[in-house]
């Protein structure tokens, strides 16, 4: 398929976005594309709507995996490309349409020239935006068939020069989780608050105390209060229920796990002192994205050989990526590809993946394939 046809594919995917866990039609489109390429093995419904396409070499060797994401965002697109989203309130504003087009282009390269040894797996995962998809994939019994020796992925990065590769050894992006703490006491008349148990004081203490729990950690960690709710707008009523929602993030997986434990223990102590029942709900949990030294060496040697402009980021990104869970399960490497210094940021309603990056991404990934699998 000429590059222009990959652009058309990307724009078609952009017009027809589907949210996390709903990517049925998107998966069908990708399946039709790959069936024409005749991969050696196809796994459908992997971790839900996921797909894996396996291209085998003639000789035994390493199995490498390259990942793209199927899902879009629940945001109304306000830009006006000719291929604007046709679905109200949903849009590809993170560039997953472009990532899919890149992996489709890589599939064409592998169909034209199989790897010499080992296997190459092209994975299209669901539900990256919610932090659920990678876990669904890894927990699927079918995944053992394609468990890789190395895993690679890229993410387009607005704010960096077009085509620039943004690299980093060690932690590339933070791990994070959302946490909602629900506190239940006893509702009473506002004239007699002593007859009830109001969670207001406990929530006030938590808002003050929890963000400070990062102070003793050596590496970056952050607790951000994102939402609080107490009772309802009924002036004659003293609240009997409330909640506090946080985002917890860190550059080190051990720090993240330790911080979560510290937060829950602190919350339990405050709730107990205030005679409140408590419930925890974790959502959108992302593991730290860690770049393995050997995988980094492979990818960065390829990037250097292609004379691509490289920027080695001094600190990890504070945002999170679902690929982090793959990096916790096998040697992996995630890098960025500049989407333009003046590009709108990811998740902004006017963001659009630059089609010029498709060819660049395909060339980089094919270079890594030939390095690992010949």
Coordinates of C-alpha atoms in Angstrom, one line a residue:
X1 CA 0.0 0.0 0.0
X2 CA 1.5 3.4 -1.0
X3 CA 2.0 5.9 1.9
X4 CA -1.0 7.8 0.6
X5 CA -3.2 4.7 1.2
X6 CA -2.0 4.4 4.8
X7 CA -2.9 8.1 5.2
X8 CA -6.4 7.3 3.9
X9 CA -6.7 4.4 6.3
X10 CA -5.6 6.6 9.2
X11 CA -8.2 9.3 8.2
X12 CA -10.9 6.6 7.9
X13 CA -10.1 5.4 11.4
X14 CA -10.2 9.0 12.6
X15 CA -13.7 9.5 11.2
X16 CA -15.0 6.4 13.0
X17 CA -13.7 6.4 16.6
X18 CA -14.7 3.9 19.3
X19 CA -14.1 4.2 23.0
X20 CA -12.3 1.8 25.3
X21 CA -13.9 -1.6 25.3
X22 CA -16.2 -0.8 22.4
X23 CA -13.7 -1.1 19.5
X24 CA -15.6 -3.8 17.6
X25 CA -15.8 -2.1 14.2
X26 CA -12.2 -0.7 14.5
X27 CA -11.0 -4.3 15.1
X28 CA -12.9 -5.5 12.1
X29 CA -11.3 -2.9 9.9
X30 CA -7.9 -3.9 11.1
X31 CA -8.7 -7.6 10.6
X32 CA -9.8 -7.0 7.0
X33 CA -6.6 -5.1 6.3
X34 CA -4.4 -7.9 7.7
X35 CA -6.1 -10.8 6.1
X36 CA -5.0 -9.5 2.7
X37 CA -1.4 -9.7 4.1
X38 CA -1.7 -13.4 4.9
X39 CA 0.1 -13.4 8.3
X40 CA 1.1 -16.9 9.6
X41 CA -1.2 -16.7 12.6
X42 CA -4.1 -14.5 13.7
X43 CA -5.5 -14.2 17.2
X44 CA -8.8 -12.5 17.5
X45 CA -10.7 -11.2 20.6
X46 CA -7.5 -11.0 22.5
X47 CA -8.3 -9.3 25.8
X48 CA -11.7 -8.3 24.5
X49 CA -11.4 -6.6 21.1
X50 CA -7.7 -7.0 20.7
X51 CA -5.9 -8.6 17.7
X52 CA -2.5 -10.1 17.2
X53 CA -0.9 -10.9 13.8
X54 CA 2.1 -13.2 13.8
X55 CA 4.7 -13.2 11.0
X56 CA 7.1 -16.2 11.3
X57 CA 10.8 -16.4 10.2
X58 CA 12.3 -19.5 8.6
X59 CA 14.7 -20.1 11.6
X60 CA 14.1 -20.1 15.4
X61 CA 14.8 -16.9 17.2
X62 CA 13.5 -14.1 19.4
X63 CA 9.8 -13.1 19.4
X64 CA 9.4 -9.4 19.2
X65 CA 6.1 -7.5 19.7
X66 CA 5.0 -4.1 18.3
X67 CA 1.9 -2.5 19.8
X68 CA -0.8 -0.1 18.7
X69 CA -4.0 1.0 20.4
X70 CA -7.5 0.7 19.1
X71 CA -9.5 3.2 21.3
X72 CA -10.4 6.8 21.0
X73 CA -11.5 9.4 23.6
X74 CA -14.9 10.5 24.9
X75 CA -14.3 14.1 23.8
X76 CA -16.0 16.2 21.1
X77 CA -13.7 17.1 18.3
X78 CA -13.8 20.8 17.5
X79 CA -11.2 20.9 14.8
X80 CA -12.4 20.8 11.2
X81 CA -10.4 18.3 9.1
X82 CA -12.2 16.9 6.0
X83 CA -12.2 13.6 7.9
X84 CA -13.6 14.9 11.2
X85 CA -15.1 12.4 13.6
X86 CA -18.6 11.3 12.6
X87 CA -19.5 10.2 16.0
X88 CA -20.8 12.7 18.5
X89 CA -18.7 13.1 21.6
X90 CA -16.0 10.7 20.5
X91 CA -12.7 11.4 18.7
X92 CA -9.1 10.1 18.1
X93 CA -7.5 13.0 20.0
X94 CA -4.5 11.0 21.3
X95 CA -3.2 9.8 17.9
X96 CA -4.1 6.1 18.2
X97 CA -5.4 6.3 14.7
X98 CA -1.9 7.1 13.6
X99 CA -0.3 4.4 15.7
X100 CA -2.6 1.9 14.1
X101 CA -1.7 3.1 10.6
X102 CA 2.0 2.7 11.5
X103 CA 1.6 -0.9 12.6
X104 CA -0.5 -1.6 9.5
X105 CA 2.4 -0.2 7.4
X106 CA 4.8 -2.5 9.3
X107 CA 2.5 -5.4 8.5
X108 CA 2.9 -4.6 4.8
X109 CA 6.7 -4.7 5.2
X110 CA 6.6 -8.0 6.9
X111 CA 4.2 -9.5 4.3
X112 CA 6.6 -8.4 1.6
X113 CA 9.7 -9.7 3.4
X114 CA 9.2 -12.2 6.3
X115 CA 11.6 -12.0 9.2
X116 CA 14.6 -14.3 8.8
X117 CA 14.4 -15.8 12.3
X118 CA 12.0 -15.9 15.2
X119 CA 8.6 -14.3 15.1
X120 CA 7.2 -10.7 14.9
X121 CA 3.8 -10.1 16.6
X122 CA 1.8 -7.0 15.7
X123 CA -0.6 -6.3 18.5
X124 CA -3.6 -4.0 18.5
X125 CA -4.8 -3.6 22.1
X126 CA -8.1 -2.3 23.4
X127 CA -8.7 0.2 26.2
X128 CA -5.4 2.0 26.5
X129 CA -7.0 5.2 27.6
X130 CA -8.6 3.6 30.7
X131 CA -5.5 1.6 31.7
X132 CA -7.3 -1.7 31.4
X133 CA -6.3 -3.0 28.0
X134 CA -2.8 -4.1 28.7
X135 CA -4.0 -6.1 31.7
X136 CA -6.8 -7.7 29.7
X137 CA -4.2 -8.8 27.1
X138 CA -1.7 -10.1 29.6
X139 CA -4.4 -12.0 31.5
X140 CA -5.8 -13.6 28.3
X141 CA -4.9 -17.3 28.2
X142 CA -4.1 -16.8 24.5
X143 CA -1.3 -14.4 25.3
X144 CA 1.1 -17.2 26.2
X145 CA 1.3 -18.0 22.5
X146 CA 2.8 -14.6 21.7
X147 CA 4.6 -13.7 24.9
X148 CA 7.6 -11.7 23.5
X149 CA 11.3 -11.6 24.3
X150 CA 11.1 -7.8 23.4
X151 CA 8.2 -5.4 23.2
X152 CA 8.3 -2.0 21.4
X153 CA 5.9 0.9 21.1
X154 CA 5.9 4.6 20.2
X155 CA 3.7 7.5 21.1
X156 CA 3.4 10.8 19.1
X157 CA 4.4 13.8 21.2
X158 CA 3.1 17.3 20.5
X159 CA 5.5 20.0 21.6
X160 CA 8.6 18.3 20.0
X161 CA 9.9 18.9 16.5
X162 CA 8.2 16.8 13.8
X163 CA 9.9 13.4 13.3
X164 CA 12.2 14.0 16.3
X165 CA 12.6 10.8 18.4
X166 CA 12.3 11.4 22.1
X167 CA 14.2 8.7 24.0
X168 CA 15.0 7.8 27.6
X169 CA 16.6 4.8 29.4
X170 CA 15.0 3.6 32.6
X171 CA 11.6 5.2 33.4
X172 CA 10.0 6.8 30.4
X173 CA 6.6 7.6 31.8
X174 CA 5.2 7.6 35.3
X175 CA 2.9 5.0 36.8
X176 CA -0.4 6.3 38.1
X177 CA -3.8 5.3 39.5
X178 CA -7.0 7.0 40.3
X179 CA -8.4 6.4 43.8
X180 CA -11.8 7.3 45.2
X181 CA -12.2 7.2 49.0
X182 CA -15.9 6.9 50.0
X183 CA -16.7 7.8 53.7
X184 CA -20.1 6.8 55.2
X185 CA -21.3 8.2 58.5
X186 CA -24.9 9.1 59.6
X187 CA -27.2 11.8 58.2
X188 CA -28.9 14.1 60.6
X189 CA -30.7 17.4 60.8
X190 CA -28.4 20.4 60.3
X191 CA -29.7 21.9 63.5
X192 CA -28.5 18.8 65.3
X193 CA -25.2 17.7 63.6
X194 CA -24.2 16.0 66.9
X195 CA -26.9 13.4 66.3
X196 CA -25.2 12.3 63.1
X197 CA -21.7 11.6 61.8
X198 CA -20.6 14.1 59.1
X199 CA -17.6 13.1 57.0
X200 CA -16.6 16.8 56.4
X201 CA -13.8 16.9 59.0
X202 CA -12.3 13.6 57.7
X203 CA -12.4 14.8 54.1
X204 CA -10.8 18.1 55.2
X205 CA -8.0 16.2 57.0
X206 CA -7.4 13.9 54.0
X207 CA -7.2 16.9 51.6
X208 CA -4.5 18.4 53.8
X209 CA -2.6 15.3 54.7
X210 CA -2.5 13.0 51.6
X211 CA -0.6 15.3 49.2
X212 CA 2.1 15.7 51.8
X213 CA 2.8 11.9 52.0
X214 CA 5.2 12.2 49.0
X215 CA 7.6 14.4 51.0
X216 CA 9.8 11.5 52.2
X217 CA 10.2 9.8 48.9
X218 CA 13.6 10.3 47.1
X219 CA 12.2 10.2 43.5
X220 CA 9.3 12.1 42.0
X221 CA 5.8 11.3 43.3
X222 CA 2.6 13.3 43.3
X223 CA -0.8 13.1 44.9
X224 CA -3.4 15.4 43.2
X225 CA -6.8 16.0 44.7
X226 CA -9.2 16.0 41.7
X227 CA -12.7 15.8 43.2
X228 CA -14.5 16.1 46.6
X229 CA -18.1 15.7 47.4
X230 CA -20.0 15.9 50.7
X231 CA -23.7 15.3 51.1
X232 CA -26.2 17.2 48.9
X233 CA -27.4 20.8 48.5
X234 CA -30.0 20.4 51.3
X235 CA -29.5 23.2 53.9
X236 CA -31.5 21.5 56.5
X237 CA -29.3 18.3 56.4
X238 CA -26.0 17.5 57.9
X239 CA -24.2 15.2 55.5
X240 CA -23.8 11.5 56.2
X241 CA -21.7 10.5 53.2
X242 CA -18.9 12.0 51.2
X243 CA -16.0 11.1 48.9
X244 CA -12.6 12.2 47.9
X245 CA -10.9 11.4 44.6
X246 CA -7.2 11.5 43.9
X247 CA -4.6 10.8 41.2
X248 CA -1.5 9.1 42.6
X249 CA 1.6 9.0 40.4
X250 CA 5.4 8.2 40.7
X251 CA 8.4 7.5 38.5
X252 CA 9.3 4.3 40.4
X253 CA 6.9 1.4 40.6
X254 CA 8.1 0.5 44.2
X255 CA 7.4 4.1 45.2
X256 CA 4.0 4.0 43.6
X257 CA 3.0 0.8 45.4
X258 CA 4.4 2.1 48.7
X259 CA 2.6 5.4 48.3
X260 CA -0.8 3.7 47.6
X261 CA -0.3 1.6 50.8
X262 CA 0.6 4.7 52.9
X263 CA -2.4 6.6 51.6
X264 CA -4.9 3.8 52.3
X265 CA -3.5 3.3 55.8
X266 CA -3.6 7.1 56.6
X267 CA -7.2 7.2 55.3
X268 CA -8.2 4.3 57.5
X269 CA -6.8 5.9 60.6
X270 CA -8.6 9.2 60.0
X271 CA -11.9 7.3 59.2
X272 CA -11.6 5.2 62.3
X273 CA -11.0 8.3 64.5
X274 CA -14.1 10.0 63.0
X275 CA -16.2 6.8 63.4
X276 CA -16.8 6.5 59.6
X277 CA -17.1 3.5 57.4
X278 CA -14.7 3.6 54.4
X279 CA -14.5 2.1 50.9
X280 CA -11.7 2.4 48.3
X281 CA -12.1 2.2 44.5
X282 CA -9.1 2.2 42.2
X283 CA -9.6 3.2 38.6
X284 CA -7.4 3.8 35.5
X285 CA -4.3 2.2 37.0
X286 CA -1.1 2.4 34.9
X287 CA 2.2 0.7 35.6
X288 CA 5.5 2.7 35.3
X289 CA 6.8 2.5 31.7
X290 CA 10.3 1.3 32.1
X291 CA 12.8 1.0 29.2
X292 CA 14.9 -2.1 29.4
X293 CA 18.7 -1.4 28.8
X294 CA 19.0 -4.1 26.1
X295 CA 15.8 -3.2 24.3
X296 CA 16.9 0.5 24.5
X297 CA 20.3 -0.4 22.9
X298 CA 18.5 -2.1 20.0
X299 CA 16.1 0.6 19.3
X300 CA 18.5 3.5 19.8
X301 CA 21.1 1.9 17.5
X302 CA 18.5 1.8 14.8
X303 CA 17.5 5.4 15.4
X304 CA 21.1 6.5 15.2
X305 CA 21.7 4.5 12.0
X306 CA 18.7 6.3 10.4
X307 CA 20.1 9.7 11.3
X308 CA 16.9 10.6 13.0
X309 CA 17.1 13.7 15.3
X310 CA 17.3 12.4 18.8
X311 CA 16.4 14.1 22.1
X312 CA 17.3 12.3 25.3
X313 CA 14.8 13.5 27.9
X314 CA 16.5 14.3 31.2
X315 CA 13.4 13.3 33.3
X316 CA 10.5 10.9 32.7
X317 CA 7.1 12.1 31.5
X318 CA 4.6 12.7 34.3
X319 CA 1.7 11.2 32.3
X320 CA 1.1 7.5 32.1
X321 CA 0.9 4.9 29.3
X322 CA -0.7 1.5 29.4
X323 CA 2.4 0.0 27.7
X324 CA 4.0 0.3 31.2
X325 CA 2.4 -3.1 32.1
X326 CA 4.1 -4.7 29.2
X327 CA 7.4 -3.2 30.4
X328 CA 6.8 -4.8 33.8
X329 CA 6.4 -8.3 32.2
X330 CA 9.2 -8.4 29.6
X331 CA 12.1 -6.3 28.2
X332 CA 10.4 -3.4 26.5
X333 CA 11.1 0.0 25.0
X334 CA 8.7 3.0 24.5
X335 CA 9.8 6.1 22.7
X336 CA 8.2 9.3 21.5
X337 CA 7.9 10.7 18.0
X338 CA 7.6 14.5 17.7
X339 CA 4.3 15.7 16.3
X340 CA 5.3 19.3 15.9
X341 CA 6.3 22.1 18.3
X342 CA 3.1 24.1 17.5
X343 CA 0.7 21.1 17.6
X344 CA -2.2 21.1 20.0
X345 CA -1.6 18.9 23.0
X346 CA -2.9 15.3 23.3
X347 CA -6.5 15.1 24.4
X348 CA -7.2 18.7 23.2
X349 CA -10.4 18.8 21.1
X350 CA -8.4 20.2 18.1
X351 CA -5.6 17.6 18.1
X352 CA -5.0 15.6 14.9
X353 CA -2.2 13.1 14.3
X354 CA 0.3 14.3 11.7
X355 CA 0.1 12.0 8.7
X356 CA 3.8 12.7 7.9
X357 CA 4.7 10.6 10.9
X358 CA 3.3 7.4 9.5
X359 CA 6.2 6.7 7.1
X360 CA 8.7 7.7 9.8
X361 CA 7.2 5.3 12.3
X362 CA 7.0 2.4 9.8
X363 CA 10.7 2.9 8.9
X364 CA 11.8 2.9 12.6
X365 CA 9.8 -0.1 13.5
X366 CA 11.0 -2.1 10.4
X367 CA 14.6 -1.2 11.3
X368 CA 14.0 -2.6 14.8
X369 CA 12.4 -5.8 13.3
X370 CA 15.4 -6.3 11.0
X371 CA 17.8 -5.8 14.0
X372 CA 16.0 -8.3 16.2
X373 CA 14.6 -10.8 13.7
X374 CA 16.6 -10.2 10.5

